XYZ file of C-alpha atoms in Angstrom:
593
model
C 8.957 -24.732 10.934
C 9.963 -21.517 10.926
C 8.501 -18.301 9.538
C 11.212 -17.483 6.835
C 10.342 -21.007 5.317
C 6.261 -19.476 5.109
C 7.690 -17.447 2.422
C 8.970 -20.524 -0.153
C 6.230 -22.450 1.021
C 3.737 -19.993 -0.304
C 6.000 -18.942 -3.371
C 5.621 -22.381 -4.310
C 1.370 -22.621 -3.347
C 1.163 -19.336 -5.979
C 3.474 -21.188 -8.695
C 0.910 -24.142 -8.513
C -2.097 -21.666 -8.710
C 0.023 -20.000 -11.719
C 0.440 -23.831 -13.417
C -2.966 -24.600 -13.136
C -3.863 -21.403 -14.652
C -1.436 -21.595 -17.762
C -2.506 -25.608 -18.482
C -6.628 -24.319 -18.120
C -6.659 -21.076 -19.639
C -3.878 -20.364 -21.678
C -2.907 -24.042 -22.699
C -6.419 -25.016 -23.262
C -7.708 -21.879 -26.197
C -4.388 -22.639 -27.971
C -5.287 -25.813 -28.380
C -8.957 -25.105 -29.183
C -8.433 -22.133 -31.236
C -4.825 -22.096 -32.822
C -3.611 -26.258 -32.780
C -5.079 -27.194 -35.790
C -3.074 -24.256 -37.831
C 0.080 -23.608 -35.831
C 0.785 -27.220 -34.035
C 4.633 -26.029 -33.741
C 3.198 -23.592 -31.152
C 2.908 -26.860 -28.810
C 6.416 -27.295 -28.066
C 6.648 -23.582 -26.906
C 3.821 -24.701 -24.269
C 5.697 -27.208 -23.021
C 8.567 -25.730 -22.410
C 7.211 -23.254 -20.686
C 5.518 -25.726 -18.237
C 8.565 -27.172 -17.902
C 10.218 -23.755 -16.974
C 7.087 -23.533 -14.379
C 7.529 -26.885 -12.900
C 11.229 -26.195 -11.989
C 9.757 -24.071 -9.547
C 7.805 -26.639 -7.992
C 8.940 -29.870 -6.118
C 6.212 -31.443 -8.256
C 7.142 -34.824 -9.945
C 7.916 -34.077 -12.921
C 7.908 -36.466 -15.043
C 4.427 -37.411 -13.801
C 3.117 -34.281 -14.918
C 4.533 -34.341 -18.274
C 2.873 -37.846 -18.680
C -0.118 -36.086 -17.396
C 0.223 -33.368 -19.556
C 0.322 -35.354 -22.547
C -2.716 -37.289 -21.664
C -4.492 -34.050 -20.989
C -3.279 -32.533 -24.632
C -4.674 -35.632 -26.215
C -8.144 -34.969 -24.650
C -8.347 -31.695 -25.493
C -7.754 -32.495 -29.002
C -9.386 -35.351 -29.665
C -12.725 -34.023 -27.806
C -15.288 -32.041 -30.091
C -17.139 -30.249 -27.484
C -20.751 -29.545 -28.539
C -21.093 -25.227 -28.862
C -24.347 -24.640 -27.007
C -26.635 -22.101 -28.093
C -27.193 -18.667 -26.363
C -30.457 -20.129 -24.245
C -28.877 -22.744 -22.841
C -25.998 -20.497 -21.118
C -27.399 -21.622 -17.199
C -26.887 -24.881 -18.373
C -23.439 -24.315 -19.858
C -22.745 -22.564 -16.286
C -23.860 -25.380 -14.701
C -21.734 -27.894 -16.566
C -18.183 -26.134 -15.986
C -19.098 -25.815 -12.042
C -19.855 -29.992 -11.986
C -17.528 -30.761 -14.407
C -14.684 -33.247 -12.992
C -11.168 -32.110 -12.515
C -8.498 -33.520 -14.838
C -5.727 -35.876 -13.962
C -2.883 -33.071 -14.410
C -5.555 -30.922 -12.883
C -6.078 -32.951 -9.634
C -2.015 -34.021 -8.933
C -1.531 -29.732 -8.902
C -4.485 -29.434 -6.652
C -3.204 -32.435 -4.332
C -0.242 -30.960 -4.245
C -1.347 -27.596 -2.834
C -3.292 -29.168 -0.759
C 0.108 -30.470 0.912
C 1.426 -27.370 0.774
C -1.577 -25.753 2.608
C -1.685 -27.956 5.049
C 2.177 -27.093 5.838
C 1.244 -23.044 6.173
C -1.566 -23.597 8.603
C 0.572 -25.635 10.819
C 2.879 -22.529 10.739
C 1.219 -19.938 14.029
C -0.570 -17.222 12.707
C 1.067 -14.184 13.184
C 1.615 -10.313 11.684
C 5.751 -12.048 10.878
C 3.723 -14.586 9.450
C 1.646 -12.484 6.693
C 4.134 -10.471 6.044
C 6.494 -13.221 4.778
C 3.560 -14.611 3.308
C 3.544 -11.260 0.989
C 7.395 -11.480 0.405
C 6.330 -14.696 -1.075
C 3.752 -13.318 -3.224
C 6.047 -10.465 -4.699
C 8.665 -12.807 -5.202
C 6.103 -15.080 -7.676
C 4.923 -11.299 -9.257
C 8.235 -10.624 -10.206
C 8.755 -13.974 -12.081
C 4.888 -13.564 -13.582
C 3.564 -10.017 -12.989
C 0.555 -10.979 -15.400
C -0.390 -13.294 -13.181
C -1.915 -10.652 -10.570
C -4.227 -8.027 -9.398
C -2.772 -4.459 -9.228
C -2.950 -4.779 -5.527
C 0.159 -6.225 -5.200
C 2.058 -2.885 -5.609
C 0.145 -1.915 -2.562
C 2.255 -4.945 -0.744
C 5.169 -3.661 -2.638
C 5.047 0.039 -1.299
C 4.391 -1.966 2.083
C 7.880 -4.190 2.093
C 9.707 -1.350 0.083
C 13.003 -1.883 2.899
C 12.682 -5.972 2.464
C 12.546 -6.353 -1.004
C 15.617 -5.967 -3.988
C 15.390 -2.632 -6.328
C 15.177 -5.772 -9.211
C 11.211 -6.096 -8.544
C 10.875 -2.308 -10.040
C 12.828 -3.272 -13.211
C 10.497 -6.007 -13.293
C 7.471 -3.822 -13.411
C 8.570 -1.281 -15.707
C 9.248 -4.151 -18.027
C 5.600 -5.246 -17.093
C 4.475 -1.721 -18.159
C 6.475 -1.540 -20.777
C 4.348 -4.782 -22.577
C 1.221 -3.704 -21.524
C 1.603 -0.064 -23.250
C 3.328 -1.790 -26.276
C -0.608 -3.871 -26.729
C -2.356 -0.988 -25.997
C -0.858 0.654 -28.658
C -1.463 -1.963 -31.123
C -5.087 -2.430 -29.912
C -5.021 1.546 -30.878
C -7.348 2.868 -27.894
C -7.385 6.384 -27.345
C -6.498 6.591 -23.538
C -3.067 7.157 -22.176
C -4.014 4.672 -19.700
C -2.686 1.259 -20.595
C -4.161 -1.175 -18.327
C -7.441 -2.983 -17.477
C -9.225 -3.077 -14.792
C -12.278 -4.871 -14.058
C -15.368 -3.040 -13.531
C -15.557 -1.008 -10.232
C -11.930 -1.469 -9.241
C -10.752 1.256 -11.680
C -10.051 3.610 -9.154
C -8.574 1.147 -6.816
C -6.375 -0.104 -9.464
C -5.090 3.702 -10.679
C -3.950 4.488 -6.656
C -2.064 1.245 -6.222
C -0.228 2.071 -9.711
C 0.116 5.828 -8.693
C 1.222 4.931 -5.135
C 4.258 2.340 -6.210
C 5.229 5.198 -9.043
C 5.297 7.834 -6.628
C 7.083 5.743 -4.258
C 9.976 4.153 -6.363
C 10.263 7.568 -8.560
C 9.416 5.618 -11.896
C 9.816 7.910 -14.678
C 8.728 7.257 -18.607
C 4.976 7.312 -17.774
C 4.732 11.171 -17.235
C 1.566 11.909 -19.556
C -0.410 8.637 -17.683
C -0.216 9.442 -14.376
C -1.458 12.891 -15.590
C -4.129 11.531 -17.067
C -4.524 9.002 -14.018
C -4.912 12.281 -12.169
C -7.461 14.381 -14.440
C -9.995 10.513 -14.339
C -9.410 10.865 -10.535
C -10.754 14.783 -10.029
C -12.990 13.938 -13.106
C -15.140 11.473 -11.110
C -14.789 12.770 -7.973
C -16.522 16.112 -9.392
C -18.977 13.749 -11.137
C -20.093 11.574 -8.389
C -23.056 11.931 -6.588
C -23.343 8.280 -4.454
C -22.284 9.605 -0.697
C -20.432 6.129 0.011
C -18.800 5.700 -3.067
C -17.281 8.798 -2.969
C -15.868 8.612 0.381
C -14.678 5.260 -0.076
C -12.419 6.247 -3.186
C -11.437 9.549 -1.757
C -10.384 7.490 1.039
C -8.018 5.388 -1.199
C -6.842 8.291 -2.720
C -5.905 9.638 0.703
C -3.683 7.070 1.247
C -1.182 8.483 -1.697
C -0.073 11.646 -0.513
C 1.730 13.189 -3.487
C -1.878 12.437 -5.146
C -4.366 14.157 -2.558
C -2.235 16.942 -2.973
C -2.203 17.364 -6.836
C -6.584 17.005 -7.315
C -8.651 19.670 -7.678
C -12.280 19.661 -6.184
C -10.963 17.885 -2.759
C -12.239 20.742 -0.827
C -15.637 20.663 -2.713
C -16.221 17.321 -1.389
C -15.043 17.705 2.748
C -17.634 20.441 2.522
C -20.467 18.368 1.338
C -18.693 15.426 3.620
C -19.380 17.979 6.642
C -22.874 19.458 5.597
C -23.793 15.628 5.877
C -22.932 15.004 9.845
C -25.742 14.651 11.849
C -25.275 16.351 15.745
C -24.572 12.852 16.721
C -21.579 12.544 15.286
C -22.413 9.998 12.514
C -22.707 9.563 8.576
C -26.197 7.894 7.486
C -27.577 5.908 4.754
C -30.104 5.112 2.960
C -31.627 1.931 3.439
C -35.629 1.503 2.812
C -35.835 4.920 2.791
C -34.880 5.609 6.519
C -31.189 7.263 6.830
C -29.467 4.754 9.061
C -26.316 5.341 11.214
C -23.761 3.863 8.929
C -20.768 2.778 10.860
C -18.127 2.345 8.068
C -19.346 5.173 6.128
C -18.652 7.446 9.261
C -15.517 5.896 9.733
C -14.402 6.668 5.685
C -15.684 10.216 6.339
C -13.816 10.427 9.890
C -10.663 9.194 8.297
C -10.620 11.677 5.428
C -11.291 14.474 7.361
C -8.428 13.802 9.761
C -5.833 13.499 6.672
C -6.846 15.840 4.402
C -8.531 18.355 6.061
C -6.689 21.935 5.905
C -8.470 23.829 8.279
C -8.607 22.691 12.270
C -12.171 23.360 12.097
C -13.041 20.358 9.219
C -10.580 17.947 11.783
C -12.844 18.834 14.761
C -15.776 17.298 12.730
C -13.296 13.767 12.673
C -12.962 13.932 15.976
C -16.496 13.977 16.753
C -16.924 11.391 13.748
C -14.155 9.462 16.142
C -16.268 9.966 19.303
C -19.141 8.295 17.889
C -17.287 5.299 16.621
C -15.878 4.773 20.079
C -19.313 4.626 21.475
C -20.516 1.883 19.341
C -17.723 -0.914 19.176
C -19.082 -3.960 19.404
C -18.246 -6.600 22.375
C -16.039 -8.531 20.777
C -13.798 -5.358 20.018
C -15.316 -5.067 15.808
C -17.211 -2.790 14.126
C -20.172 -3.693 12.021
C -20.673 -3.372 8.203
C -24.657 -2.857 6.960
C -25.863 -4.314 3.776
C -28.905 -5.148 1.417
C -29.566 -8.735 1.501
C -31.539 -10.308 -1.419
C -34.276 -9.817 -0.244
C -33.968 -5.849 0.158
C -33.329 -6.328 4.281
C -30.861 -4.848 6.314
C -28.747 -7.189 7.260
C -25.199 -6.184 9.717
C -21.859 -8.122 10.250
C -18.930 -7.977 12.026
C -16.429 -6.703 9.409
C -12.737 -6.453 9.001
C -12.210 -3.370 6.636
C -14.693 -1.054 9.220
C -12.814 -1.890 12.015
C -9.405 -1.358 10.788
C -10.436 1.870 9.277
C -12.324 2.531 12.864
C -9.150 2.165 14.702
C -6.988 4.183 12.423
C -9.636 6.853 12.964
C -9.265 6.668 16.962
C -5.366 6.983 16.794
C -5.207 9.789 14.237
C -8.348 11.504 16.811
C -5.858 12.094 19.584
C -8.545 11.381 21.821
C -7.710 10.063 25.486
C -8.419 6.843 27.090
C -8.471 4.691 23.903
C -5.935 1.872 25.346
C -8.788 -0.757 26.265
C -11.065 0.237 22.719
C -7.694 -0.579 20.381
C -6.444 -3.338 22.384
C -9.624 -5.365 21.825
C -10.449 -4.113 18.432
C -6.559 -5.094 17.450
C -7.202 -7.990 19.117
C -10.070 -8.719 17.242
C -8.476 -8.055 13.729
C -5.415 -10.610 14.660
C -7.731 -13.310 15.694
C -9.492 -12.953 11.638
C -6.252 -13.926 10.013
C -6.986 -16.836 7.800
C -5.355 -20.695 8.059
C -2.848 -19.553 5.838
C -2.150 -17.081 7.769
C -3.509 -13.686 5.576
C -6.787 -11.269 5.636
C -9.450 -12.093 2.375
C -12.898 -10.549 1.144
C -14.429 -11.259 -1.605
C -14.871 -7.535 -2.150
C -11.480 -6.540 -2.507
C -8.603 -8.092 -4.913
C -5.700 -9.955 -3.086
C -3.812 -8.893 -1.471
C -4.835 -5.802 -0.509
C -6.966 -6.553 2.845
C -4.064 -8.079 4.337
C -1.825 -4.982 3.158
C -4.053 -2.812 4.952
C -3.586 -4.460 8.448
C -0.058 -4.784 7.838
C 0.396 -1.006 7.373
C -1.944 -0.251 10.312
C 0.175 -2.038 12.693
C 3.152 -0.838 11.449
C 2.102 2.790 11.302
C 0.138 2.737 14.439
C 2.715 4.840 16.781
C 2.776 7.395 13.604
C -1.017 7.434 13.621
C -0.894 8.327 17.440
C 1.887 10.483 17.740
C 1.244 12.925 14.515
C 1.309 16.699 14.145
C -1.021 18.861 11.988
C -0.232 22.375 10.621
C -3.302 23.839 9.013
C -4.236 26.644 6.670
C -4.983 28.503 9.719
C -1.325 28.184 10.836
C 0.516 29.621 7.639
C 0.953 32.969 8.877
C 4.722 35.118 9.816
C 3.093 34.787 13.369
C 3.454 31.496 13.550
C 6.514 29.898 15.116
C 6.740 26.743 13.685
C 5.533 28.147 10.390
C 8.426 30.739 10.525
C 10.573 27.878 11.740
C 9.930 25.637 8.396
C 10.603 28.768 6.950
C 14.232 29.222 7.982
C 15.204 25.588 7.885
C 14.453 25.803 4.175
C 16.771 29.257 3.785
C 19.848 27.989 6.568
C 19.876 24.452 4.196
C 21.078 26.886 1.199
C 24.291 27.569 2.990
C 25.326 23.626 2.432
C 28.027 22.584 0.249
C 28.235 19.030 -0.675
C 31.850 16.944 0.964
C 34.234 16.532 -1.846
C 33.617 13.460 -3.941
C 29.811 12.874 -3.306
C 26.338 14.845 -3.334
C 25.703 15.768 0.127
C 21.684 16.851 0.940
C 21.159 20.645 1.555
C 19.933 20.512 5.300
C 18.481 23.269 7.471
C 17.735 22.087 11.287
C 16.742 24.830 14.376
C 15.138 23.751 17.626
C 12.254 26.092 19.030
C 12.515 26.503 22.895
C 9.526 28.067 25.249
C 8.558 29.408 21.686
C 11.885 30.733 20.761
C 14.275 30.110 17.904
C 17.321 28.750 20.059
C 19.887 27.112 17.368
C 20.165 27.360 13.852
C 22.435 25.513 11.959
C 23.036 23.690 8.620
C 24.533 20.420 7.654
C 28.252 20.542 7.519
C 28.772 24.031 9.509
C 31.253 22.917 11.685
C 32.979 20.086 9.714
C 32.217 18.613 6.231
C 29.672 15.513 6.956
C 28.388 16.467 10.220
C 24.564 16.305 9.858
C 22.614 19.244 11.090
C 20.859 17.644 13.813
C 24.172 16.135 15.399
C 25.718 19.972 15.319
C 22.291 21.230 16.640
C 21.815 18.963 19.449
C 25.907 17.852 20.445
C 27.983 21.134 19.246
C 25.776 24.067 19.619
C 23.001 22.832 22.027
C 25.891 20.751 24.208
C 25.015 22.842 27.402
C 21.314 23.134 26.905
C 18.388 20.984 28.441
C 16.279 19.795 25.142
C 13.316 18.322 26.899
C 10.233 19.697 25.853
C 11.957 21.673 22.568
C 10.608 21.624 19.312
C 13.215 20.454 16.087
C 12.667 21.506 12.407
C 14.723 20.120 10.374
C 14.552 20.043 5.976
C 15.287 15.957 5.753
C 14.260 13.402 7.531
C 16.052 12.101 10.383
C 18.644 9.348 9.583
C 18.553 5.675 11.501
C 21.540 4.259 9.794
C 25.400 5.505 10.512
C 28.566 3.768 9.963
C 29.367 1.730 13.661
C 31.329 4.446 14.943
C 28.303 6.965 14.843
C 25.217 7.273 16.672
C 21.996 8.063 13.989
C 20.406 11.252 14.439
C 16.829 9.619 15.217
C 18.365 8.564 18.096
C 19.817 11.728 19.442
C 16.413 12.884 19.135
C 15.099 10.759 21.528
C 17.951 10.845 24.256
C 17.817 14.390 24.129
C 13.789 14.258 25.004
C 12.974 16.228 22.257
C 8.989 16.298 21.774
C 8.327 17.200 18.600
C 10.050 16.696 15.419
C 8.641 18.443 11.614
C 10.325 17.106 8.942
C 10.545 18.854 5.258
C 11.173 15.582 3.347
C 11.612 11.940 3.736
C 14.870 10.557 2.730
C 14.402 9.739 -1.169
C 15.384 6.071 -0.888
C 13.059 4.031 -1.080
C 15.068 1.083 1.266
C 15.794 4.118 4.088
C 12.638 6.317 3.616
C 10.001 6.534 6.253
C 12.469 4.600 9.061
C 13.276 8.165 10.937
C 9.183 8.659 11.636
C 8.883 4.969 12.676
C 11.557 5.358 14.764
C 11.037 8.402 16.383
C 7.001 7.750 16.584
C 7.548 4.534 18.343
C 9.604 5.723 21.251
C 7.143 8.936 21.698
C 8.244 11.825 19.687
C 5.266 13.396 17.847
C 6.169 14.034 13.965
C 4.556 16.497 11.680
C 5.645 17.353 8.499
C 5.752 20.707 6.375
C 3.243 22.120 4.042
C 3.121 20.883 0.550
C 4.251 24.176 -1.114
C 7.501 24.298 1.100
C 8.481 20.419 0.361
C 8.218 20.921 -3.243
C 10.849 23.975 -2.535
C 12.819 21.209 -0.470
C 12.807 19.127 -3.681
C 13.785 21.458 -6.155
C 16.975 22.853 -3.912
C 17.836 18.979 -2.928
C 17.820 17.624 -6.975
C 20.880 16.771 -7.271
C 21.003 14.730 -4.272
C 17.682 13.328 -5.070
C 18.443 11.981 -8.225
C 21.699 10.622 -7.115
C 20.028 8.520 -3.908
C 17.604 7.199 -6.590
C 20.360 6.439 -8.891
C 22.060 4.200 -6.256
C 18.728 2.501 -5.025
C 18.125 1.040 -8.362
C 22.133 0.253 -9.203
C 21.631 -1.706 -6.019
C 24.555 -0.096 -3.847
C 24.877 -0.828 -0.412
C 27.300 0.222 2.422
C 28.020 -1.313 5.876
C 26.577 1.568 8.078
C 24.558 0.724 11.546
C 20.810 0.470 11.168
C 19.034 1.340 14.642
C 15.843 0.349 12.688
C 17.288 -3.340 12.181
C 18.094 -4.111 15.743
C 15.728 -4.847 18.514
C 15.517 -3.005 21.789
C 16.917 -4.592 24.835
């Protein structure tokens, strides 16, 4: 069985879940609550179950026998209400309670279907299409799910169609339209369930950011001003770093809160010598493994001063010291009985390994091999990553992104505060990209990006050029490295450039990503990743994977990017959600020899 057949497979396993669901829940308080006064509601049921079971190789005609049978129950039963007291025993009754008929065929038939995924090998192909298959069920029933799943959408943004974002703005679309009749005062539309607010305003914020979906202006702003609001607010040391480590993961949104700086000085007035974050647990302040690892992490993305990173770095030190054996990293917890109690645990030791790769530190090779090896080996019989803790499927997004980004992790560049000065050449450099990219004028017919490109040598400015200097279309990197540079040796040389590298040429062309590495260039800073969403990120992957370090400019200076680049912008957007494709080359899509 192959992997590509994982993904109907588990569309299908999610439908069922989806069915049972509808017939329990939604089928079940009609018929309780709303049968007796509107019975021509019924047919509407069924034909949506019908619709549902379409999408099933379920027998269908033995459900709809089934279903009848289980409609005629539900009416005909009078359930006894039980008073308030006897709530444990109501509990109780629902957990032993049998399973009905049309109940028990959709649970046989997962089974089946179960049994078909764990025969399939577990592997990172195999999660992933395991995830296509979950988006593909969201975008038929987005109501269905946790937020999380736009985390798996940012994830798969090159695999999946630009439909699935019509599809959620829809979604949106309803959910604002009942807020507004419920008449709540918040801009904020959604629910979440208690303690996964914050989780579920960064996966919304991350997929908007990501797929440039406009209309919802004032709620992200709001989105933003509950985000700095309780970060000022909070005063639990854990908490704290755990959401500001989710909202590290959204860029755009790290940079727009206030009060981030507040908290990586409190973060670093709490480091002990040692290297680690404690806790409090029976009033002794323990070594806390995954708290040091949070605090570790954030300090090595956000930080904007070298001297905050150097505390991550001894954060990472520490964490290398105390792997465990089997190549994991332990959580500590309270158990019931107010004891410590320590496990082997999946979200510490992807977050520890992230840490070590972003550290730069040497000799790691043997630590990440057995602590990757570790994390592969806790994939589930299906074939994805689950705890209780966190909503599907955003465990399993988190390792898929880890192992995907891993190469960026290692190979990344960091300008700092310290660094934004005239004396500074790659600061200067950024600089005079963004000025040289002016000089572009688009090829006639079509919005061409404004690009600026140089390449620092022995700490020189060498070439300067723009895209389209010597003939309308060439990019800037192709003229620096094959018309201007043509008689220079690039190893070792530094290249700024305004966009980000392209993978994908028509077949007669070789991508500039590519040129990049052939020519041995080291380092690469790019101004701004290329706007679509199907294309965007592939130039760091590539170049990050065959040993180019990537860094990227300053926040203030991409914004500038932006602004002179709107035009072009708009219009790449524009044809990533009219669903326009071309026949170029994608180096990105083809496996090395």
């Amino acid at each position: 069985m192959s992997y590509e057949e994982s993904i109907e497979i588990y569309k299908e396993f999610l439908i069922c879940d989806y069915l049972n669901s509808y017939i329990l829940n939604n089928l079940s308080l009609y018929l309780k609550y709303e049968y007796e006064n509107n019975q021509e509601k019924l047919d509407e049921y069924k034909s949506s179950i019908s619709e549902i079971l379409d999408y099933t190789s379920l027998e269908k005609k033995e459900i709809n026998n089934l279903l009848v049978d289980f409609i005629d129950q539900k009416i005909k039963t009078q359930e006894v209400e039980l008073r308030y007291e006897d709530v444990k025993k109501k509990i109780r009754k629902l957990r032993n309670r049998s399973h009905y008929q049309i109940e028990e065929a959709i649970l046989d038939h997962q089974r089946n279907l179960r049994e078909k995924l764990e025969k399939i090998p577990n592997t990172l192909e195999k999660a992933e299409n395991l995830l296509l298959g979950l988006i593909s069920v969201f975008q038929k029933y987005p109501f269905f799910f946790y937020d999380q799943v736009y985390d798996a959408i940012v994830l798969l943004k090159d695999k999946i169609p630009s439909s699935i974002i019509k599809t959620i703005k829809n979604h949106w679309e309803d959910e604002l339209l009942y807020h507004i009749r419920s008449s709540r005062p918040s801009n904020i539309f959604w629910n979440s369930e208690l303690y996964h607010e914050i989780d579920d305003m960064i996966s919304r914020y991350r997929i908007k950011d990501q797929f440039k979906i406009e209309d919802f202006d004032l709620v992200f702003k709001e989105v933003e001003l509950e985000i700095e609001e309780f970060l000022l607010e909070i005063r639990n040391e854990s908490v704290g770093s755990f959401d500001l480590w989710l909202i590290s993961r959204s860029l755009e949104l790290s940079n727009k809160i206030r009060g981030i700086s507040t908290i990586l000085k409190r973060i670093k007035s709490q480091q002990y010598k040692e290297g680690f974050w404690g806790s409090w647990i029976v009033g002794i302040e323990n070594p806390d493994i995954r708290l040091t690892a949070l605090n570790s992490l954030i300090l090595l993305k956000l930080s904007p001063y070298k001297e905050l990173r150097k505390l991550g770095i001894i954060g990472a030190k520490y964490l290398r010291k105390n792997q465990n054996s089997n190549g994991s990293w332990t959580f500590q917890f309270y158990n019931k009985d107010r004891e410590i109690k320590r496990r082997d645990d999946i979200l510490t030791t992807i977050i520890c390994l992230e840490v070590l790769r972003r550290s730069g530190l040497e000799k790691l090779e043997d630590v990440l091999e057995k602590g990757e090896q570790w994390i592969e080996s806790q994939q589930n019989q299906i074939g994805l990553w689950s705890n209780s803790s966190f909503h599907p499927p955003f465990l399993s997004v988190l390792i898929l992104e880890y192992f995907k980004n891993k190469n960026e992790f290692s190979n990344q560049l960091h300008i700092y505060q310290d660094d934004l000065t005239p004396e500074n050449i790659i600061f200067l450099g950024m600089k005079k990209a963004v000025e040289i990219s002016k000089n572009c004028v688009s090829e006639e017919n079509k919005i061409s990006p404004k690009v600026g490109a140089l390449i620092i040598k022995n700490g020189e400015i060498v070439i300067e050029t723009f895209r389209g200097e010597t003939s309308p279309g060439d990019h800037a990197e192709y003229i620096a490295l094959e018309k201007k540079g043509k008689d220079l040796n690039f190893k070792e040389s530094i290249l700024i450039t305004t966009l980000e590298p392209c993978t994908k040429r028509s077949s007669d062309k070789i991508p500039c990503a590519r040129r990049i590495v052939e020519a041995g260039i080291k380092e690469v800073w790019i101004g701004m990743h290329d706007p679509n969403p199907h294309i965007t990120g592939k130039g760091v992957v590539y170049l990050t994977k065959n040993g180019v370090s990537v860094g990227f400019f300053p926040p203030s200076i991409i914004e500038e990017i932006k602004t002179i680049n709107k035009e072009f912008w708009d219009s790449k957007i524009a044809n990533y959600y009219e669903n326009k494709t071309d026949n170029h080359f994608d180096i990105m899509a083809v496996k090395k020899d």
